[in-house]
Coordinates of C-alpha atoms and ligand atoms in Angstrom, one line a residue:
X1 CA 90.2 -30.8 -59.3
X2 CA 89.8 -33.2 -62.1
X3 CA 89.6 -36.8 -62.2
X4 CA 91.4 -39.7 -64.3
X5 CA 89.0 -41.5 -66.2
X6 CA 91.2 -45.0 -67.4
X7 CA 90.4 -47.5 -70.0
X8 CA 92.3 -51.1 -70.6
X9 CA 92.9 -53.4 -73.9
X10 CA 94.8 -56.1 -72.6
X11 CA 95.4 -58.6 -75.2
X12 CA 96.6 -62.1 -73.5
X13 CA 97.9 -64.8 -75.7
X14 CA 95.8 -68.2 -75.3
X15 CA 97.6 -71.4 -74.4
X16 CA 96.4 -73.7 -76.9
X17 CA 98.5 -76.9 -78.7
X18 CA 98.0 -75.4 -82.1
X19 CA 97.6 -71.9 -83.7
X20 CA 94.2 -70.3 -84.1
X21 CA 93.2 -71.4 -87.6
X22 CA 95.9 -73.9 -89.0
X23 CA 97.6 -77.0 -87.7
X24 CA 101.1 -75.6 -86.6
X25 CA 102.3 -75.3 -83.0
X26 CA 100.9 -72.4 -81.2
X27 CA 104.2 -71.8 -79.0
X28 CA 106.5 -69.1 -80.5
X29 CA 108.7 -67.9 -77.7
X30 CA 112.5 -68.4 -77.9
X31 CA 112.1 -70.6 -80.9
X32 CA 114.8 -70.3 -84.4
X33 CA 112.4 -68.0 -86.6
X34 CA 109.9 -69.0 -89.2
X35 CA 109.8 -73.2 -88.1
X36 CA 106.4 -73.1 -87.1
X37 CA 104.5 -71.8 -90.5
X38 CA 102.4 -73.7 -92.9
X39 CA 100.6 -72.2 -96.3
X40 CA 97.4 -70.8 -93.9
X41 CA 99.6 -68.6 -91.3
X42 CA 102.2 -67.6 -93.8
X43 CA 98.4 -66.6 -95.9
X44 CA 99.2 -68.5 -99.3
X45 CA 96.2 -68.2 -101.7
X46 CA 94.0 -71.0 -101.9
X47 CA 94.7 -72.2 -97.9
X48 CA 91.9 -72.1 -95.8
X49 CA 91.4 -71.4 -92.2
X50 CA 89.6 -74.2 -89.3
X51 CA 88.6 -72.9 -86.1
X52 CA 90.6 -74.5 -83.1
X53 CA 88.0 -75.3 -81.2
X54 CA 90.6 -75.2 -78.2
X55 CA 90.8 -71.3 -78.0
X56 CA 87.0 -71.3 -78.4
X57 CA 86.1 -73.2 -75.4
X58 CA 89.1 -71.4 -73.5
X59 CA 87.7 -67.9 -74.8
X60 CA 84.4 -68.6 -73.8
X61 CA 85.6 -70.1 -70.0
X62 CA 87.4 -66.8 -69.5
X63 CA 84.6 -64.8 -70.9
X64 CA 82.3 -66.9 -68.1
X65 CA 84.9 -66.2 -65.3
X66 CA 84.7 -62.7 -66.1
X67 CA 80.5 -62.5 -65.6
X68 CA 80.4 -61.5 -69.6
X69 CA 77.3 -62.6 -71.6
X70 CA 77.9 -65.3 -74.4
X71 CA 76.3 -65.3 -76.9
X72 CA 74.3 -68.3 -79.0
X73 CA 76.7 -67.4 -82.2
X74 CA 79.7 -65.9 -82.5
X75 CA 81.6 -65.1 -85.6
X76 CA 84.6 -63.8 -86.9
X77 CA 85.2 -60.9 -89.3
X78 CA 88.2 -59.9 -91.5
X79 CA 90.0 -56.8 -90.2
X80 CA 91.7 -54.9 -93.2
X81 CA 95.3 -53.4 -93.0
X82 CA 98.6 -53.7 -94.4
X83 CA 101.7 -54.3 -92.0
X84 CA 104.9 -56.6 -93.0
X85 CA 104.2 -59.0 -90.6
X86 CA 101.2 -59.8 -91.1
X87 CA 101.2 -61.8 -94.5
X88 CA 97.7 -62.0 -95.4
X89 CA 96.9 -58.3 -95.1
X90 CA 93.9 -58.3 -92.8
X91 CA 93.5 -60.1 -89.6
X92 CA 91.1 -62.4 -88.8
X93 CA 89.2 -61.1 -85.9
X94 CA 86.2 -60.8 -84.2
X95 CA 83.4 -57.5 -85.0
X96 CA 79.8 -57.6 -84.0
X97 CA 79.5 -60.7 -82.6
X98 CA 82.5 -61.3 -79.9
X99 CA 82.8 -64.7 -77.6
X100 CA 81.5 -62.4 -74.6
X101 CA 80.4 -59.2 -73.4
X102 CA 79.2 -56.6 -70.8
X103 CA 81.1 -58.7 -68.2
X104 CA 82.7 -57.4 -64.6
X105 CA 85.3 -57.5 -62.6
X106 CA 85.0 -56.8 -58.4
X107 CA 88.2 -55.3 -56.9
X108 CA 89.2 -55.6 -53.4
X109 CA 87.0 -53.1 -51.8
X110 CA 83.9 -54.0 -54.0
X111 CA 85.0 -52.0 -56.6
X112 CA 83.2 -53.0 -59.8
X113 CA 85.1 -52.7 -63.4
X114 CA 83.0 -53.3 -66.1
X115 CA 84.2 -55.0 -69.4
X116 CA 83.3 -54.0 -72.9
X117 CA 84.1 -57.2 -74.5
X118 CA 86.4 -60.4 -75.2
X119 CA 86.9 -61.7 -78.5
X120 CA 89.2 -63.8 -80.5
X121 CA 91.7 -63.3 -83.2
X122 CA 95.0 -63.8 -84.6
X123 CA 98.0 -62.8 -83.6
X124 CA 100.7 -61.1 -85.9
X125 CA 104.3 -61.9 -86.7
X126 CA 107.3 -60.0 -85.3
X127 CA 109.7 -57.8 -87.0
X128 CA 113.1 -57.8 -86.0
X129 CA 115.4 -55.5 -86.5
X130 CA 119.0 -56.5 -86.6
X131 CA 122.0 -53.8 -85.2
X132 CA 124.0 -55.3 -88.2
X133 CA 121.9 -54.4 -91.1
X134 CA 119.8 -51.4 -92.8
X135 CA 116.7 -53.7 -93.4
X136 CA 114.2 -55.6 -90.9
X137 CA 113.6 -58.9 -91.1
X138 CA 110.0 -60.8 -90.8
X139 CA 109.3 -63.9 -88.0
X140 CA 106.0 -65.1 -88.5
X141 CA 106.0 -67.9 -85.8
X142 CA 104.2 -66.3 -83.8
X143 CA 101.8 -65.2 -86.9
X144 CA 98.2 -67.2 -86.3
X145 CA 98.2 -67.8 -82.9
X146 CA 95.0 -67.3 -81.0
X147 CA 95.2 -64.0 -78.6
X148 CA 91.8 -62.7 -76.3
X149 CA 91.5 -59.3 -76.9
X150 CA 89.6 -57.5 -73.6
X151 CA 88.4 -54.1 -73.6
X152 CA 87.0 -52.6 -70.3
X153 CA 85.0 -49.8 -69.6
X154 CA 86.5 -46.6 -68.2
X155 CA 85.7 -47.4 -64.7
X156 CA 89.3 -47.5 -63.3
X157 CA 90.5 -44.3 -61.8
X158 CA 94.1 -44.1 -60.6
X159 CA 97.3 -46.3 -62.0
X160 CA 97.0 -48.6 -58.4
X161 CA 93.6 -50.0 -59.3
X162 CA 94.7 -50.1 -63.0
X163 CA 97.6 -52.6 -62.1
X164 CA 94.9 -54.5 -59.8
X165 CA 92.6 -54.9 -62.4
X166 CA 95.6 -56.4 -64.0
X167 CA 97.0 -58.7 -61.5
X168 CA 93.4 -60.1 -60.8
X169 CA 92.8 -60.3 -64.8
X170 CA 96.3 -62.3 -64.9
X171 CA 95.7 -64.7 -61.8
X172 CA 91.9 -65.3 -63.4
X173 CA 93.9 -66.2 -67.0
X174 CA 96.1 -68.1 -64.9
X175 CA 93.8 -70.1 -62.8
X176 CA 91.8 -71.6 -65.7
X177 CA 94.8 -72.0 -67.8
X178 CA 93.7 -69.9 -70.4
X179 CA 96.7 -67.9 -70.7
X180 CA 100.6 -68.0 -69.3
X181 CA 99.4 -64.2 -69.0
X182 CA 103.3 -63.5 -68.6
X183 CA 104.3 -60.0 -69.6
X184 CA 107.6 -60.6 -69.7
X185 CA 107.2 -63.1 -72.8
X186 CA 104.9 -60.9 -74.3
X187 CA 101.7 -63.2 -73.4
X188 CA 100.1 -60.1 -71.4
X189 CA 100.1 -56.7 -73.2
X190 CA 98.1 -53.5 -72.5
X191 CA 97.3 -50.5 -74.4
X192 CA 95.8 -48.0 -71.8
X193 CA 93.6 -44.7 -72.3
X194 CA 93.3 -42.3 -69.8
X195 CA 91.7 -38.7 -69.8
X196 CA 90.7 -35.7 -67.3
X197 CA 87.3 -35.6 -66.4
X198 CA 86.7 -32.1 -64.6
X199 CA 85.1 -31.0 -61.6
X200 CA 82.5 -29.5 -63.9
X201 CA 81.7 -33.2 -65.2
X202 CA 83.2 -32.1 -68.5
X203 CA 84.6 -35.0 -70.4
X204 CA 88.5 -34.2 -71.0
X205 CA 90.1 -35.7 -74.4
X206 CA 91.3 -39.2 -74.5
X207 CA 94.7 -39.8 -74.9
X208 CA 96.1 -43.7 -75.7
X209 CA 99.0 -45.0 -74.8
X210 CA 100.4 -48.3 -76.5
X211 CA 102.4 -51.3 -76.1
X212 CA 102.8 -51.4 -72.5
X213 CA 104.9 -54.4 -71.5
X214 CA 104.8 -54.6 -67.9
X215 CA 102.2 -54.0 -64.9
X216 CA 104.4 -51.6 -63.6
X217 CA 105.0 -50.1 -66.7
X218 CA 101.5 -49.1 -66.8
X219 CA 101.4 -47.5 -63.6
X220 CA 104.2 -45.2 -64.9
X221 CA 102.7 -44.6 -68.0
X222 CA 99.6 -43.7 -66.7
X223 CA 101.1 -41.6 -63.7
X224 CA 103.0 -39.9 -65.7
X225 CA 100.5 -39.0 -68.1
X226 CA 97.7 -38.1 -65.7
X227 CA 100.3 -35.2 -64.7
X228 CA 101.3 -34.0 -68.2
X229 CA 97.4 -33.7 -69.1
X230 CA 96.6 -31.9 -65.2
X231 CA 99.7 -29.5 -66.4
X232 CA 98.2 -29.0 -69.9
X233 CA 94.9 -27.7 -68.6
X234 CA 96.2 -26.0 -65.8
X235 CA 97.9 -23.6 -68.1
X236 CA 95.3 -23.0 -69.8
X237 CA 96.0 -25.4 -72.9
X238 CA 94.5 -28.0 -74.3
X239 CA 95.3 -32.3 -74.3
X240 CA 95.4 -33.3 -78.1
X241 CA 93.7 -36.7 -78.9
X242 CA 96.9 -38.8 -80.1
X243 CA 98.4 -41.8 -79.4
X244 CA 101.9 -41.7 -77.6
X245 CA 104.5 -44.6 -76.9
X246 CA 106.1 -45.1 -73.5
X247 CA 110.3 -44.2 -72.9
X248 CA 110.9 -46.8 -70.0
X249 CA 114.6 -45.4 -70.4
X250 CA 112.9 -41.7 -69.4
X251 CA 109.8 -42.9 -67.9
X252 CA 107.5 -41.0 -69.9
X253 CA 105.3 -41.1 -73.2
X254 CA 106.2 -39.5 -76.2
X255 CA 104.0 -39.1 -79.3
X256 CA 103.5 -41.8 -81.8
X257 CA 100.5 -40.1 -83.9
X258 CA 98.2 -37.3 -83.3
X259 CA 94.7 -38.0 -84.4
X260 CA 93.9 -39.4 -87.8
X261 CA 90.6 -40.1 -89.4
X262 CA 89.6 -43.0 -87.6
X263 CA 90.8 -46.1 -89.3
X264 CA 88.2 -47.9 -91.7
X265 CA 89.1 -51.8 -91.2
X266 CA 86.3 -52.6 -94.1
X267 CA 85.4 -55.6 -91.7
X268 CA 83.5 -57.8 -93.6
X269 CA 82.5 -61.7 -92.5
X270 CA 85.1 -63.5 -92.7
X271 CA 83.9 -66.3 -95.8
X272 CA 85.6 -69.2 -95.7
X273 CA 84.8 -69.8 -91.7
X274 CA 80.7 -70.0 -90.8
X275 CA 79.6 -68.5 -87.6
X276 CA 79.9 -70.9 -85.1
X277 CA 76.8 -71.8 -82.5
X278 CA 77.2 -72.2 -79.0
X279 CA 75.0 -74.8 -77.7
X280 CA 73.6 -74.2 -74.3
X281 CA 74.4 -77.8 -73.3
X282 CA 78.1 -76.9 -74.4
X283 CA 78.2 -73.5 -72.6
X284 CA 76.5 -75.3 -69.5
X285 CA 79.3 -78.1 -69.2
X286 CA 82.2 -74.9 -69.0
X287 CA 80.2 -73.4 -66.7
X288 CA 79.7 -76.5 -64.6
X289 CA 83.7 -77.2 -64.3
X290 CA 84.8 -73.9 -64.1
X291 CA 87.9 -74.2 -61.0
X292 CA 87.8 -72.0 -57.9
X293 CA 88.6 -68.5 -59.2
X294 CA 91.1 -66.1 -57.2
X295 CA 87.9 -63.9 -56.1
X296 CA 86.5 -66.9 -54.1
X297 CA 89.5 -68.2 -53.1
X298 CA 90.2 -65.0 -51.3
X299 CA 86.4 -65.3 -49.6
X300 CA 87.7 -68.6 -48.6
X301 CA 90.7 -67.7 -46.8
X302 CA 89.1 -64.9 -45.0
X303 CA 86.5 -67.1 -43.8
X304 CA 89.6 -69.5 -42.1
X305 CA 90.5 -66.5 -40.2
X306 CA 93.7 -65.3 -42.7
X307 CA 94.5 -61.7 -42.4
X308 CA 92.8 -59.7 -45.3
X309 CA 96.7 -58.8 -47.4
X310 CA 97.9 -62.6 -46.9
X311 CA 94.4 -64.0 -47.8
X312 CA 95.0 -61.4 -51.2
X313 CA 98.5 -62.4 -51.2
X314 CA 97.9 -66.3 -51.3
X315 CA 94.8 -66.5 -53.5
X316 CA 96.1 -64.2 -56.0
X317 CA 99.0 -66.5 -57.2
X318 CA 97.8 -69.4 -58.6
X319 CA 100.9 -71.5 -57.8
X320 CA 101.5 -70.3 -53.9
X321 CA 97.3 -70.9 -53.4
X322 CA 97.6 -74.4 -54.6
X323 CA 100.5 -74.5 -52.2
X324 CA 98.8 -72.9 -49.5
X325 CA 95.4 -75.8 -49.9
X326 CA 97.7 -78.8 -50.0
X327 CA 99.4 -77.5 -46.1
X328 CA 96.3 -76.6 -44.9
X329 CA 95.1 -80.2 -45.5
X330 CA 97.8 -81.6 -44.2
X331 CA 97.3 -79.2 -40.7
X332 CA 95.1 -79.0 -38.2
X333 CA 96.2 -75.9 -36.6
X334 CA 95.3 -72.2 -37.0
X335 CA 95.6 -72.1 -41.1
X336 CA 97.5 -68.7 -40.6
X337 CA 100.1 -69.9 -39.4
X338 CA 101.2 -71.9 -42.0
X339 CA 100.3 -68.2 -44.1
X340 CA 102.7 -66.7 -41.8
X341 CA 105.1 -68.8 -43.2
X342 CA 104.4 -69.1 -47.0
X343 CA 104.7 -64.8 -47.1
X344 CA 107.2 -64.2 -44.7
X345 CA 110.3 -66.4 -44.7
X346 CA 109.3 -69.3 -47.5
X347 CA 108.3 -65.9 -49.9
X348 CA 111.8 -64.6 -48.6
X349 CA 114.1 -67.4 -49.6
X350 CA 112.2 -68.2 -52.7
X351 CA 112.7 -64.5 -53.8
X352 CA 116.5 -64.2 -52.5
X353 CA 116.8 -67.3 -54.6
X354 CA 114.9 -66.1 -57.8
X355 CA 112.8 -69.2 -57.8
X356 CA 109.2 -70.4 -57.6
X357 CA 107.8 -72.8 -55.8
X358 CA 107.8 -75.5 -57.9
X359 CA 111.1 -74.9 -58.8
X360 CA 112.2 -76.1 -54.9
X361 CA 112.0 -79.2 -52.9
X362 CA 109.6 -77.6 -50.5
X363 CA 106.4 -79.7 -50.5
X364 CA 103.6 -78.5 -48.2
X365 CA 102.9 -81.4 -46.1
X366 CA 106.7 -80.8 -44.7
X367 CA 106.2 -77.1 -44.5
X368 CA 102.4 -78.3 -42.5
X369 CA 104.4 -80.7 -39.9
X370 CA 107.2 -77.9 -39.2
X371 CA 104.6 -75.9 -38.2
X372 CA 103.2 -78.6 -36.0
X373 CA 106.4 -79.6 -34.5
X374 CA 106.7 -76.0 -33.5
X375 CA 103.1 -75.8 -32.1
X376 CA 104.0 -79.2 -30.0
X377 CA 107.1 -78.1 -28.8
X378 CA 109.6 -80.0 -30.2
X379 CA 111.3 -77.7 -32.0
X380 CA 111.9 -73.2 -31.5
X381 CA 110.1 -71.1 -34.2
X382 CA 113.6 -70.0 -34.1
X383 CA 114.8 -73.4 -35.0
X384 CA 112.3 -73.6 -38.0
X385 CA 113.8 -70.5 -39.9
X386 CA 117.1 -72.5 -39.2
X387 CA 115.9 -75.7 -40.9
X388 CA 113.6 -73.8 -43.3
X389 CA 116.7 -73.6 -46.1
X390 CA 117.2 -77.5 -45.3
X391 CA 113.4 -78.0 -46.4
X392 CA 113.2 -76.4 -49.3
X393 CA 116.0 -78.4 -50.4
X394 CA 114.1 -81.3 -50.2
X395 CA 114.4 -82.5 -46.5
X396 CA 111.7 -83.6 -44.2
X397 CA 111.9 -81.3 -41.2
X398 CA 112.2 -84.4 -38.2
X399 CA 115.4 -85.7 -40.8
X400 CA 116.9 -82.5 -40.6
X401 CA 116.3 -82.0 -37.0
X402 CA 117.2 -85.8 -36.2
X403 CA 120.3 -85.0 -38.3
X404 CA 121.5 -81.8 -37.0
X405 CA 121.1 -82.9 -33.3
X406 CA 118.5 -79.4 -32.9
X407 CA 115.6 -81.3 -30.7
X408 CA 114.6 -78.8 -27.8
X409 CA 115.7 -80.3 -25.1
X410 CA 112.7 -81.8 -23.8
X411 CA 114.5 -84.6 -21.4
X412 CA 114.5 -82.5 -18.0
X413 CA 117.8 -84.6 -16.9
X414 CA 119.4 -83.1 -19.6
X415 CA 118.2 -79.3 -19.2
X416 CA 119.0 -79.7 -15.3
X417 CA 122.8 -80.7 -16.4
X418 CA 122.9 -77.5 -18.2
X419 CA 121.5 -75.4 -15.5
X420 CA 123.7 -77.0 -13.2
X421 CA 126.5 -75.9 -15.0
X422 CA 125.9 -72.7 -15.9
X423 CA 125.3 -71.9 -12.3
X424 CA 128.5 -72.9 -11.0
X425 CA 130.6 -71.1 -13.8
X426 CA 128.5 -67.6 -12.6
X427 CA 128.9 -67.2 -9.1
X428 CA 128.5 -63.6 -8.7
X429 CA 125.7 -63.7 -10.9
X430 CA 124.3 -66.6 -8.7
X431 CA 124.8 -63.9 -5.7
X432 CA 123.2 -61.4 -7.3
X433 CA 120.1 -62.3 -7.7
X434 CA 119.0 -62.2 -4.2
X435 CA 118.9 -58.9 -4.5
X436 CA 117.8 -58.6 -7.9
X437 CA 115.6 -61.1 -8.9
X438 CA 115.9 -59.9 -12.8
X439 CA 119.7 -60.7 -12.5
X440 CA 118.2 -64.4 -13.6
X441 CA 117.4 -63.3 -17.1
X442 CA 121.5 -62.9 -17.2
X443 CA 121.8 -66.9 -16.2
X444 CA 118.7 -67.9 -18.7
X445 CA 120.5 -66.8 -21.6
X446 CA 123.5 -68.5 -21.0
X447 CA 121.3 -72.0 -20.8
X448 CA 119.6 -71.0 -23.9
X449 CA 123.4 -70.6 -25.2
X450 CA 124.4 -73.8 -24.3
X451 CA 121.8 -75.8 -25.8
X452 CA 121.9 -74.2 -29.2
X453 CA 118.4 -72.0 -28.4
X454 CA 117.1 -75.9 -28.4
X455 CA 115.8 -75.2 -25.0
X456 CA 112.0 -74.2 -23.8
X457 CA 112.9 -71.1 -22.1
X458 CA 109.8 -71.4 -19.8
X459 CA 111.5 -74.8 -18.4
X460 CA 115.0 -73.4 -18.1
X461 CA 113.2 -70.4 -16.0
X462 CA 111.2 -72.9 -14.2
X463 CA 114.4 -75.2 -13.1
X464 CA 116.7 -72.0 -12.6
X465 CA 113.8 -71.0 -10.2
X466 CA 113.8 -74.2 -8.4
X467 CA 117.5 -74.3 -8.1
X468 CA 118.0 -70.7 -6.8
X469 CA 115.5 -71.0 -4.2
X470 CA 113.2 -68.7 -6.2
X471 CA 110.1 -71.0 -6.9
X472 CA 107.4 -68.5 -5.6
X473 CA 109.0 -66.0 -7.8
X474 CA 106.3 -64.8 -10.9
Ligands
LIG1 ZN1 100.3 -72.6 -89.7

């Protein structure tokens, strides 16, 4: 048997006001091409570059949240190559001295990942490639702005804990507002590599595959090519070192390049930028206001007693967690209960609605005193997922309950009325029931009809019992 040995560069694109090393807006998605350039992005000779010191601090506040070493000085390098969209023809990057490194992950299950290193650099352009014409055309808006570049060991060993890593990686980026991390605008990409290590310990060749676009797209690729490689040796042949491209059409990979001389980048310190020193009072501050990160926040919730896959659920998405700590401050009951809630039927509307959260009415404290009308009695659990729509409109759950007329019915009068009349409209149930005392169930749910399922069923029971001549009965 052999086992996958799998490697990640996930490059996430920082959320900063303005690009890495000029002035101009760092936001590039869904805008007309080419408004946000100036003479240092577009790389006109005689501009010069100035660090943001925004996607430093950010850098080095993931770096921290990721247990990676910072150093006292980091610097940047030029990173030589030609390629259209990128107008100065090398990159300003980071080489030898990156914002962090030798940092870790832990996966559910204490799992450890280890990471290489994050640095800093620019992002390219885009090419785009219209149906209409026989030529590409260049967008450099998104040319300068500041991406982390993370490279982790090759600790992770099947595509599940590979799209893990990622989700934890994403909710970290997230939480700290580093990074929209979405993968869908192109602020979260992944190259992975992934090889065969055999039962023997042997080392199989490394095979990379780039431009992944989506968590689950990475799972494919790497399923996918975990069995072309176990076919290759099994017949005998051998896995060529080459990078492929994934076919999301075909869900496979297909080969981009076989193996070249490994590229020479001729980094050299980049000139017209110093290296910069981090100051330990600086680097102490960050650490000192770092927010709760998703890892703790899932020790938290386990320690209020929330099932292990909700606590994992609710901590892992920054927006439902904040969600989640704002109705369990306004609740003093079992805290999964209102988990119950947020990933069962809130996480089922939300999802048949294609919304988020924030993009409802729901606010917690009204999701926190539904769940305590139910826990007093005052309304069904069955009511709630009636009203539920009603709050995430906006409503406040005694408004709707005032205005749909769906209090249980608490006033005994009432209920008695109903039992009254439910027993004379079934007399040969009523006569039944001497002889078989379950025959009452039949009369219950006709009461629970009549009142809407707005009555306790425990009373009705109780009353029916009393009525009947029944009371010793369990
Ligand atoms: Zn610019």
């Amino acid at each position: 048997m052999s086992e996958p040995v799998i490697g990640l560069e996930i490059h996430l694109a920082v959320r900063t006001a303005s690009k890495m090393f000029c002035g101009c807006p760092a936001e590039s998605f869904g805008l007309e091409p080419n408004v946000n350039t100036c003479p240092v992005c577009l790389g006109l000779p005689g501009s010069l570059p100035v660090t943001n010191g925004e996607a430093i601090e950010k850098a080095v506040r993931f770096s921290l949240a990721l247990n990676c070493r910072v150093p006292e000085r980091t610097q940047f390098h030029r990173k030589h190559y030609f390629y259209p969209d990128a107008p100065k023809n090398y990159q300003i990057s980071q080489f030898d001295r990156p914002v962090g490194e030798h940092g870790w992950v832990e996966l559910e299950g204490g799992r450890r990942i280890g990471i290489t290193r994050c640095h800093l650099e620019e992002d390219a352009g885009r090419l785009v490639h219209p149906a209409y014409a026989d030529h590409s055309l260049v967008d450099l808006n998104r040319a300068g702005t500041p991406l982390i570049e993370m490279v982790t060991e090759p600790d992770l060993r099947t595509p599940e804990e590979a799209r893990a890593f990622l989700t934890h990686v994403q909710a970290v980026a997230r939480a700290l507002g580093v990074s929209d991390a979405s993968p869908e605008q192109g602020k979260m990409r992944a190259d992975v590599n992934v090889s065969l290590r055999q039962a023997d310990g042997g080392l199989g060749t490394k095979v990379e595959v780039k431009n992944l676009n989506s968590f689950k797209s990475v799972a494919a690729a790497l399923a996918f090519e975990i069995r072309r490689q176990g076919t290759l040796l099994e017949e005998g042949r051998e896995v060529a070192q080459e990078t492929r491209g994934w076919n999301e059409g075909g869900q496979r990979t297909y080969l981009l390049r076989s193996k070249e001389e490994s590229a020479d980048y001729r980094y050299m310190p980049e000139p017209d930028l110093p290296p910069l020193v981090l100051e330990r009072a600086w680097l102490e501050r960050i650490a000192h206001t770092m927010p709760e990160l998703p890892g703790g926040k899932r020790e938290r919730y386990l320690a209020l007693g929330l099932r292990p896959a909700d606590a994992e659920l609710i901590a892992f998405d920054v927006e439902v967690a904040a969600f989640f700590d704002a109705a369990a401050a306004a609740y003093d009951g079992e805290p999964q209960k209102l988990a119950n809630w947020l990933v069962g039927d809130v996480a089922g509307l939300l999802n048949a609605g294609g919304r988020t959260l924030a993009e409802t009415g729901l606010r917690p404290e009204a999701l926190a005193a539904m769940v305590r009308m139910i826990d007093d009695g005052a309304i069904s659990g069955k009511i709630g997922k009636e009203i539920l729509p009603d709050l995430v409109a906006g409503e406040a759950p005694n408004a709707v309950v005032a205005r749909r007329g769906l209090n249980v019915i608490q006033d005994e009068d009432a209920l008695a009325g109903l039992v009254d009349k439910v027993i004379a409209a079934n007399p040969e149930v009523v006569a039944s029931v001497a002889a078989n005392p379950k025959a009452i169930n039949a009369l219950l749910g006709r009461v629970m009809q009549e009142s809407r399922g707005t009555a306790r069923p425990d009373a009705v029971r109780r009353l029916l019992q009393q009525r009947l001549g029944l009371e010793t009965a369990g």
